[in-house]
Structures are given as C-alpha cells and as structure tokens.
XYZ file of C-alpha atoms in Angstrom:
520
model
C 101.297 169.933 118.752
C 101.538 172.791 116.300
C 105.170 171.826 116.146
C 104.442 168.160 115.398
C 101.819 168.999 113.043
C 104.297 171.368 111.191
C 106.815 168.539 111.029
C 104.059 166.190 109.451
C 102.964 168.610 106.999
C 106.519 169.161 105.926
C 107.379 165.477 105.532
C 104.082 164.963 103.582
C 105.272 167.997 101.259
C 108.589 166.453 100.867
C 107.362 163.120 99.614
C 104.794 164.784 97.511
C 107.375 167.083 95.919
C 109.871 164.162 95.565
C 107.158 161.848 93.602
C 106.482 164.841 91.275
C 110.179 165.436 90.674
C 110.924 161.734 90.291
C 108.733 161.517 87.235
C 110.568 164.263 85.531
C 114.037 162.902 86.432
C 116.019 160.515 83.819
C 115.943 157.079 84.621
C 119.796 156.699 85.165
C 119.665 159.452 87.693
C 117.015 157.904 89.536
C 118.793 154.606 89.552
C 121.928 156.339 90.870
C 120.101 158.157 93.710
C 118.520 154.912 94.837
C 121.697 153.267 94.795
C 123.439 155.984 96.950
C 120.374 155.648 99.350
C 120.983 151.792 99.776
C 124.521 152.263 100.345
C 124.041 154.911 103.045
C 121.362 152.570 104.682
C 123.704 149.646 104.578
C 126.474 151.593 106.492
C 123.890 152.903 109.070
C 121.775 149.667 109.532
C 123.212 146.299 110.613
C 120.305 144.383 109.182
C 120.344 142.365 105.977
C 117.294 141.493 103.613
C 116.701 138.713 101.240
C 113.830 138.805 98.900
C 112.064 135.749 97.610
C 109.850 136.575 94.353
C 107.007 134.494 93.730
C 108.048 134.123 90.036
C 111.908 133.471 88.974
C 113.253 133.526 85.552
C 110.110 131.564 84.286
C 107.476 134.069 84.601
C 104.657 131.594 83.779
C 105.600 129.327 86.742
C 105.729 130.049 90.259
C 109.029 129.611 92.071
C 109.416 126.495 93.962
C 111.192 128.268 96.816
C 108.536 130.747 97.103
C 105.900 128.049 97.517
C 108.113 126.320 100.116
C 108.471 129.350 102.098
C 104.674 129.947 101.923
C 103.971 126.444 103.253
C 106.592 126.711 105.805
C 105.096 130.093 107.151
C 101.543 128.786 107.108
C 102.643 125.879 109.228
C 105.204 127.396 111.781
C 104.528 131.091 111.729
C 100.800 131.751 110.765
C 99.635 131.665 114.354
C 101.673 134.960 114.944
C 100.194 136.791 112.044
C 97.467 139.417 112.285
C 96.505 139.458 108.584
C 95.752 135.756 107.214
C 94.883 134.572 103.999
C 92.870 131.267 103.336
C 92.900 129.329 100.107
C 92.642 125.748 98.474
C 95.733 125.264 96.389
C 95.844 123.256 93.171
C 96.251 119.613 94.304
C 95.610 120.366 97.942
C 93.274 118.143 99.890
C 92.768 120.897 102.721
C 92.573 124.770 103.268
C 96.048 126.260 103.582
C 96.001 129.432 105.971
C 99.244 131.576 105.293
C 100.338 135.059 106.010
C 98.476 137.717 104.352
C 100.180 140.662 102.236
C 101.410 143.557 104.168
C 102.173 141.747 107.311
C 105.061 140.476 109.074
C 105.926 137.542 111.471
C 108.865 136.601 113.579
C 110.786 133.424 113.678
C 113.590 132.089 115.692
C 116.235 129.404 114.448
C 119.440 128.507 116.502
C 119.044 131.664 118.611
C 118.960 134.045 115.876
C 115.673 136.345 115.385
C 114.277 136.574 111.786
C 111.549 138.587 110.349
C 109.523 137.691 107.626
C 107.694 140.459 105.550
C 104.992 139.617 102.983
C 104.182 142.027 100.367
C 103.121 142.631 96.741
C 105.122 144.441 93.942
C 102.863 146.492 91.724
C 104.529 147.866 88.554
C 104.521 151.623 88.128
C 103.394 151.586 84.410
C 100.062 150.265 83.328
C 100.900 146.931 81.483
C 98.574 144.798 79.394
C 99.005 141.141 79.917
C 97.282 138.211 78.464
C 97.648 136.292 81.740
C 95.483 137.963 84.552
C 97.577 138.443 87.735
C 100.882 138.467 85.841
C 101.070 142.332 86.226
C 101.683 141.995 90.026
C 103.713 139.515 91.890
C 104.004 138.770 95.537
C 107.162 138.513 97.550
C 108.679 137.649 100.989
C 111.270 139.678 102.336
C 113.548 137.973 105.049
C 115.438 140.479 107.307
C 117.963 139.368 109.973
C 121.220 140.654 111.504
C 124.343 140.543 109.658
C 126.154 138.634 111.984
C 123.759 135.672 111.291
C 124.307 135.719 107.602
C 126.221 132.411 107.320
C 123.611 130.919 109.478
C 120.620 132.046 107.521
C 122.132 131.133 104.016
C 123.743 127.944 105.119
C 121.195 126.451 107.367
C 117.998 128.315 107.772
C 117.225 128.678 104.038
C 117.692 124.942 103.464
C 115.628 124.037 106.508
C 112.777 126.328 105.157
C 113.116 124.528 101.820
C 113.094 121.140 103.433
C 109.989 121.796 105.961
C 107.995 123.735 103.079
C 108.380 120.700 101.024
C 107.317 118.345 103.660
C 104.155 120.525 104.552
C 103.214 120.643 100.754
C 103.550 116.830 100.546
C 101.388 116.417 103.587
C 98.756 118.772 102.479
C 98.457 117.604 98.894
C 95.723 115.256 97.589
C 97.321 111.882 96.704
C 96.602 110.184 93.429
C 96.133 106.866 92.144
C 97.781 106.136 88.631
C 97.146 103.532 86.134
C 98.616 102.839 82.749
C 96.568 101.909 79.701
C 96.588 101.811 76.007
C 95.088 105.294 75.986
C 96.696 107.684 78.499
C 96.096 111.363 79.294
C 93.462 110.905 81.764
C 90.569 112.283 79.452
C 89.914 108.705 77.849
C 90.205 108.300 74.114
C 93.066 107.533 71.838
C 96.028 109.577 73.372
C 99.383 108.117 73.683
C 100.209 105.693 76.192
C 101.165 106.875 79.808
C 99.644 107.308 83.305
C 96.227 108.666 84.092
C 95.067 109.234 87.567
C 92.159 109.819 89.805
C 92.205 111.111 93.566
C 93.095 108.365 95.994
C 90.761 108.329 98.775
C 91.060 104.686 100.258
C 90.355 104.931 103.938
C 92.400 101.912 105.025
C 94.957 102.394 107.721
C 97.064 99.991 109.849
C 94.858 100.474 112.565
C 91.869 99.221 110.670
C 93.947 96.246 108.995
C 93.083 92.907 110.119
C 96.624 91.274 110.616
C 98.603 89.763 113.373
C 99.925 92.732 115.531
C 103.402 91.585 115.600
C 103.570 91.166 111.854
C 102.088 94.445 111.400
C 104.347 96.346 113.767
C 107.165 94.757 111.881
C 105.967 96.335 108.843
C 105.461 99.671 110.286
C 109.062 99.641 111.729
C 110.478 98.725 108.347
C 108.573 101.521 106.590
C 109.946 103.941 109.288
C 113.217 102.747 108.293
C 112.848 103.225 104.818
C 111.386 106.654 105.064
C 114.171 108.050 107.270
C 116.924 106.062 105.608
C 118.052 108.407 102.697
C 121.527 109.079 104.057
C 121.908 105.507 104.960
C 121.032 104.233 101.460
C 123.417 106.657 100.095
C 126.169 105.585 102.577
C 125.779 101.761 101.690
C 125.515 102.426 97.855
C 121.965 101.379 97.196
C 119.095 103.012 95.357
C 116.569 104.510 97.675
C 113.660 101.946 97.109
C 112.073 98.815 98.775
C 110.606 95.795 97.660
C 107.595 94.215 99.096
C 106.033 90.797 98.299
C 102.693 90.172 99.647
C 101.542 86.643 99.294
C 98.892 84.575 100.533
C 95.117 83.239 99.751
C 92.605 85.562 98.186
C 90.915 87.731 100.714
C 93.513 88.237 103.135
C 93.965 91.863 102.893
C 97.029 92.212 100.357
C 95.196 95.149 98.662
C 94.169 96.746 101.734
C 97.779 96.366 103.092
C 98.967 98.548 99.847
C 96.483 101.421 100.862
C 97.437 101.243 104.325
C 101.023 101.823 103.343
C 100.048 104.533 101.057
C 98.192 106.354 103.834
C 100.716 105.894 106.501
C 103.597 107.390 104.190
C 101.522 109.886 102.149
C 102.625 108.428 98.965
C 100.965 108.202 95.547
C 100.019 104.854 94.317
C 100.946 103.631 90.509
C 98.991 100.681 89.765
C 100.967 98.920 86.926
C 99.130 96.739 84.518
C 101.605 94.600 82.629
C 99.248 93.096 80.175
C 99.034 96.666 78.549
C 102.804 97.075 78.242
C 104.018 96.273 75.051
C 107.749 96.201 75.341
C 110.629 96.484 77.809
C 111.195 99.994 76.293
C 107.698 101.142 77.225
C 107.940 99.597 80.615
C 111.475 101.666 81.440
C 109.510 104.724 80.029
C 106.775 104.425 82.369
C 109.057 103.865 85.236
C 110.966 107.108 84.400
C 107.541 109.127 84.470
C 106.739 108.057 88.001
C 107.691 110.538 90.735
C 109.325 110.039 94.180
C 107.232 109.206 97.293
C 105.319 106.704 95.333
C 104.282 103.105 95.585
C 104.476 101.041 92.201
C 102.117 98.138 92.415
C 101.972 94.985 90.348
C 99.124 92.766 91.505
C 98.754 89.107 90.924
C 102.236 89.052 89.296
C 101.942 85.440 88.541
C 99.027 86.057 86.226
C 100.061 89.397 84.675
C 102.547 88.008 82.158
C 104.577 85.044 81.154
C 107.671 85.693 83.338
C 109.091 82.245 83.619
C 112.178 83.202 81.648
C 111.919 79.896 79.833
C 112.099 79.795 75.919
C 109.230 77.957 74.420
C 109.208 76.586 70.866
C 106.203 78.114 68.980
C 105.154 76.939 65.381
C 105.311 79.753 62.876
C 101.979 80.648 61.043
C 103.380 78.992 57.742
C 104.200 75.765 59.816
C 100.628 75.316 60.914
C 98.249 73.110 59.177
C 96.446 75.142 56.516
C 99.081 77.373 55.784
C 98.270 80.852 57.210
C 96.976 79.285 60.541
C 94.607 82.039 61.855
C 94.316 83.838 58.611
C 96.648 86.543 59.379
C 97.974 86.738 55.701
C 94.501 87.876 54.155
C 94.483 91.452 53.300
C 92.534 93.633 55.933
C 89.490 95.509 55.012
C 89.147 99.324 55.030
C 88.391 100.576 58.543
C 89.107 97.175 60.054
C 90.878 97.845 63.621
C 94.553 96.662 63.986
C 94.877 93.527 65.893
C 96.104 94.473 69.505
C 99.704 93.899 70.047
C 100.248 91.468 72.914
C 102.684 92.188 75.847
C 106.357 91.459 75.131
C 107.660 92.306 78.583
C 110.344 89.756 79.479
C 111.708 88.525 82.816
C 114.934 90.288 82.054
C 113.078 93.816 81.386
C 111.101 93.445 84.584
C 114.322 92.607 86.669
C 116.062 95.829 85.080
C 112.777 97.651 86.086
C 113.094 96.550 89.631
C 116.883 96.376 90.328
C 118.607 97.532 87.291
C 120.399 100.851 86.466
C 117.161 102.404 85.847
C 115.645 101.734 89.083
C 118.154 104.370 90.512
C 116.336 107.139 88.546
C 114.621 109.228 91.148
C 114.207 108.101 94.758
C 112.072 107.123 97.715
C 109.965 104.683 95.748
C 108.443 101.363 96.945
C 107.724 98.467 94.673
C 104.963 96.148 95.795
C 103.987 92.778 94.011
C 101.163 90.539 95.077
C 100.379 86.933 94.351
C 98.228 84.039 95.591
C 100.910 81.510 94.571
C 104.545 82.362 95.730
C 105.761 79.073 94.367
C 104.835 80.001 90.908
C 107.204 82.955 90.697
C 110.839 82.748 89.193
C 113.411 82.854 92.318
C 115.343 85.591 90.531
C 112.226 87.831 90.739
C 111.622 87.506 94.255
C 115.154 87.313 95.718
C 116.173 89.636 98.503
C 117.413 92.957 97.174
C 114.564 93.026 94.532
C 111.784 91.950 96.868
C 113.558 92.884 100.005
C 110.671 91.764 102.358
C 108.191 89.137 102.164
C 105.121 89.396 104.180
C 102.625 86.435 104.216
C 99.034 87.592 104.353
C 97.268 84.408 106.214
C 94.035 83.470 107.015
C 92.050 85.079 109.806
C 93.520 84.451 113.273
C 91.968 85.584 116.738
C 94.101 88.737 116.922
C 92.956 89.698 113.423
C 89.224 88.778 114.380
C 89.570 91.333 117.346
C 90.713 94.121 115.049
C 87.592 93.512 113.013
C 85.316 93.210 115.956
C 86.518 96.547 117.049
C 86.012 98.167 113.608
C 82.553 96.667 112.923
C 81.022 96.083 116.106
C 83.175 98.748 118.571
C 83.491 95.712 121.021
C 86.668 94.552 122.651
C 85.260 91.457 124.624
C 82.347 89.197 124.415
C 81.058 85.957 125.797
C 81.358 84.135 122.387
C 85.052 85.178 121.920
C 86.212 81.856 123.418
C 84.221 79.882 121.076
C 85.267 81.995 118.025
C 88.842 81.699 118.900
C 88.774 77.825 119.201
C 86.853 77.729 115.841
C 89.392 80.029 114.161
C 92.238 77.981 115.278
C 90.697 74.849 113.586
C 89.184 76.578 110.428
C 90.719 78.521 107.609
C 88.556 81.663 106.807
C 89.828 84.796 105.200
C 89.416 88.230 107.024
C 87.134 89.323 104.121
C 84.757 86.496 104.946
C 84.911 87.080 108.567
C 84.239 90.853 107.899
C 81.293 90.063 105.839
C 79.677 87.893 108.640
C 80.286 90.915 111.042
C 78.386 93.495 108.752
C 74.549 94.341 109.255
C 72.300 92.889 106.659
C 70.890 96.205 105.924
C 69.617 99.469 107.400
C 66.136 97.930 107.743
C 67.224 94.763 109.144
C 69.884 95.642 111.620
C 71.404 92.920 113.828
C 72.904 93.373 117.145
C 76.212 92.505 118.326
C 75.242 88.969 119.595
C 73.388 88.276 116.462
C 76.371 89.155 114.209
C 78.776 87.024 116.386
C 76.347 84.172 116.363
C 76.220 84.355 112.689
C 79.969 84.332 112.452
C 80.074 81.193 114.739
C 77.514 79.456 112.562
C 79.618 80.499 109.372
C 82.773 79.041 111.013
C 81.194 75.723 111.869
C 79.739 75.251 108.320
C 83.232 76.247 106.992
C 84.626 73.560 109.322
C 82.033 70.762 108.350
C 82.686 71.816 104.596
C 86.418 71.640 104.984
C 86.255 68.213 106.729
C 83.965 66.860 103.892
C 86.299 68.114 101.472
C 89.237 66.405 103.167
C 87.276 63.283 103.370
C 86.232 63.247 99.560
C 89.932 63.948 98.691
C 91.002 61.194 100.940
C 88.548 58.931 99.073
C 89.502 60.097 95.891
C 93.126 59.390 96.762
C 92.217 56.004 97.821
C 90.048 55.298 94.692
C 93.030 56.644 92.387
C 95.439 54.393 94.564
C 93.127 51.305 93.850
C 92.735 52.041 90.173
C 96.545 52.419 89.980
C 96.909 49.167 91.770
C 94.363 47.588 89.500
C 96.068 48.883 86.326
C 99.486 47.786 87.466
C 98.300 44.130 88.132
C 96.500 44.177 84.839
C 99.732 45.262 83.148
C 101.757 42.726 84.723
C 99.314 39.970 83.799
C 99.267 41.150 80.270
C 103.079 41.002 80.326
C 102.945 37.554 81.892
C 100.325 36.107 79.425
C 102.819 35.579 76.384
C 105.270 33.736 78.742
C 102.657 31.358 79.915
C 101.415 30.700 76.446
C 105.095 29.909 75.285
C 105.467 27.709 78.434
C 102.320 25.874 77.689
C 103.275 25.302 73.985
C 106.771 24.019 74.972
C 105.181 21.562 77.515
C 102.864 20.194 74.819
C 105.975 19.668 72.418
C 107.838 17.736 75.171
C 104.981 15.445 75.955
C 104.665 14.442 72.177
C 108.347 13.768 72.031
C 107.938 11.491 75.084
C 104.998 9.448 73.501
C 107.060 8.875 70.236
C 110.015 7.823 72.089
C 107.857 5.279 74.014
C 106.215 3.923 70.890
C 109.643 3.542 69.091
C-alpha cells in the first residue's frame, strides 16, 4: 500500500510540476512536445480518432454534422449511456434525450466496434464574448481500430449523417406555410413571402372516410414516392409527384392533404394564387420552399383565370366616358394604391409544376383540389404534371363504417343494413354523415342508437329531397320543351303568314280576270 501510495503521489507531483512548467514554456516548444507525444502514441496505439466539433468554420452556427451525430446517438445509443441530457430543441415537437458530456457509448457497424466520447472543450484563457456559450464548445470523438478506417469514413459516417437527418425530420415540429401580400410572419407591411404556423392537424389515413381500396392505393403510391429517390434519378425525372383531388364539396379533399402530411412528416405550403402578382413572383415562392413538403393549391378552378385563352378587353380610353372607371384622375395624398391583380398565366403555372424550375430541390408533392375537374385545362392535369387523379366521392358504406368507428366506437349495429341501402340510393358527403353522428352537446348526449336513427332520418330526407328535385327538374325540362315547341310552331306560323296572304291576293286577281273574260 505504501508503494502504491508513493507512486500515486509521484504521478500527481509530475502532473502538477508539468502544468507549472508548461505555463512558462514558449508556445512553439509546447506545440512541438505535443506533436511528439501524438506521434509516439500513434506508433504504440492501433486506434484512430475522429473529432466532430459543435461549430465549424462559421462560429455563429452549429455544425450540421454535429447535430446529425447528436440526433443519431440520442436515437441509437442513448439507451447504453449512463449520463443523459434532456432538452427541447428549437423547432422540435418532443423532448430529445442525448448522451451527456464526459460520457461514452459503444456502437457496432458491419462487425466493427466503435466508441463515441462526448466532451466539452474549454479555452485556457479567459475570453470575453458577446454571445453566451461561445467561449466553450462541445464535441464528439469517434474512436475505432485503424483497420476499419475505410469502413468508417466511406460507410459509417454517411450512415450517421443520413440517420441523424431522418431522426431530426421525425422529431421536428411540422409547419403550415401561407403566402400573402405582407410576409414575414409578423403581420404588417413586410415583403412578400411565406409565413408559417405550427401544423397540428390530427387527420390520418386511419380516420379518413374513404373507400379502403382507394385509400390503400394512395398509401402505396406515397411509399413508392418517398423511397424512390434513386429510381427518379435513374429515369431522369425530378423527384416530385402531382396529385389531383376532385369531387363534390365535403368529400374530404383537405382532410386527405392533412393525412398525407402526417403520414410523410412533410411541411405544407398553402399557395394562394390570387395574391401572386406575376409568374416571376410565383417562381420565387417555389424556390423558397424546402424539400419534404407539400405544395397545395385548393380550388384551382377558382384561384385564377388559367384557361390559356386570350380575351379581348377594351382599353379604358375605348370605354364610354373616356376614362372608364376614373383611373386618370390624380390621386389624393395618402390615398392607397389600387391592389395589383394577379397576372399568373397558364404557362407560368405549368413551368411551376413541370418546367425546369420544378427540379430545384427535391422530394416535393404538388396537390390541386377542385370541385369541377371538367373546367380545368387538359394541359394542366395531364399525366406527368398531375400524376395521380384521386376522386373523392360521396359517402359509401365502407366510408360510413370508418366514421362510425371514429365517432361512436362501434363496428356493427342493427341499423347498419338500413343505412347501407340508403347510402346506395342517396348522395351524401362524408362531412354531412359525420355531422349526424356527432352528439348535440355535452348536456344533451345521444346514445349510439339515437345517433344512427338521426342519420337514417337525414338520409331519408335527403332521398326525398333528391327525388323532389329530380321531379321538379323533369317538369321544368318538359315545360321548357313545350315552350320551345310552341315557339317553333309560332315561328313557323309567322313565316307561313306572308305566303298565305300572297296566295290569297293572287287568287282574287285570278277570279276578277275570269269575270271580265265572261262579260266580254
């Protein structure tokens, strides 16, 4: 014990004396001694070390690879750590538990053992900084055997980067963007651009009232798109996908968009075309969008005049009264300028969807919604631009079963048979069906049977109203047909009247001539 105590005391004394001597040695000599020590260690030790610093060349921004490594360790290796750190990162929707400082964890990749060490680098000199926390920086040290050098550099580090990015994308708070006349997110007169709020729509494919076969078809198509980066590059196509959602109001088109966003963990950009003043601005908005996003244009048939046809419009000076709407009068001081109308053309929108600019970035989904598919220009919705057309139809029995499960927590009921037959004969949107399944209020709760009976009554009334409307329409068509026939007969009678008068006059002349001939 005395011998070990003496050895420990000697080691402690050596390090103390070395620290004292080091402070009085020239910096060049200290650096030379450190280099010799590292060279000696490299000859004696078969292990290599890679350092990943928190801050790279830009001291004011954290290294992307450091953040990816932190996310990777928190997801894959944090369970084996003894010192943990929990924090809510910026833009994250959940707590992130990562490896704490001065701790290490072990990882395995393709049969190679690797060791991660988390530490903090503190400067020797006392440095004053305007940015708190910039005096010290965290870092990760990756230690591995030298025979695994090519494996670590060529495969393991790219794997850490990709896996860390995936974990970050999964944990981040998704956002809902919109464009307007004043961007910047703070309201007011800022420059045009995107502003955003947190995207918290709860819709999923499990709660979406839709035919199960069509729903599964959409899910399979989304999986193919998400995992098809290499395939799109192979066939020479930009990594994007277009969806056209069409159908009557209340059939779940917006809910479908929310379900896609939640399924893929994508941000949503809700593009309002009426506020875009030119094709150049539209292109600029597209460039500002990021990957892993859904660009939505709802009610595309009502958003702008995209028929592609040229219309003749009279100039103001050609209108009666000279100036027309009085634009030539001088503006009063403080009078606001007239809002510039949208000048987005069909050509500009086509370039936005499928032109050269559409290849900027990647992993984007473009969604159009409309209630009237037949009103859209064929060039706008052809395959390659809107790759998949999804019809959102009226509520069928399978869709009703999803709603009954969501709202009433039931899978079978004695009224299901009657509801099924009524749904086959009646057109009712899923939104109307869901409204009939909801309770009236907390005070006036309805049981399952009462909700279903209310739905049956609503379906019967909708059936009667549809029959009455069809009958009224038929009567109106018969009336219009009778009026058209009467108008046609009157027109023919009017056309025949001059001929009859002419024949009558001609007949009188012939009779007079005969009488004159007889008297003669």
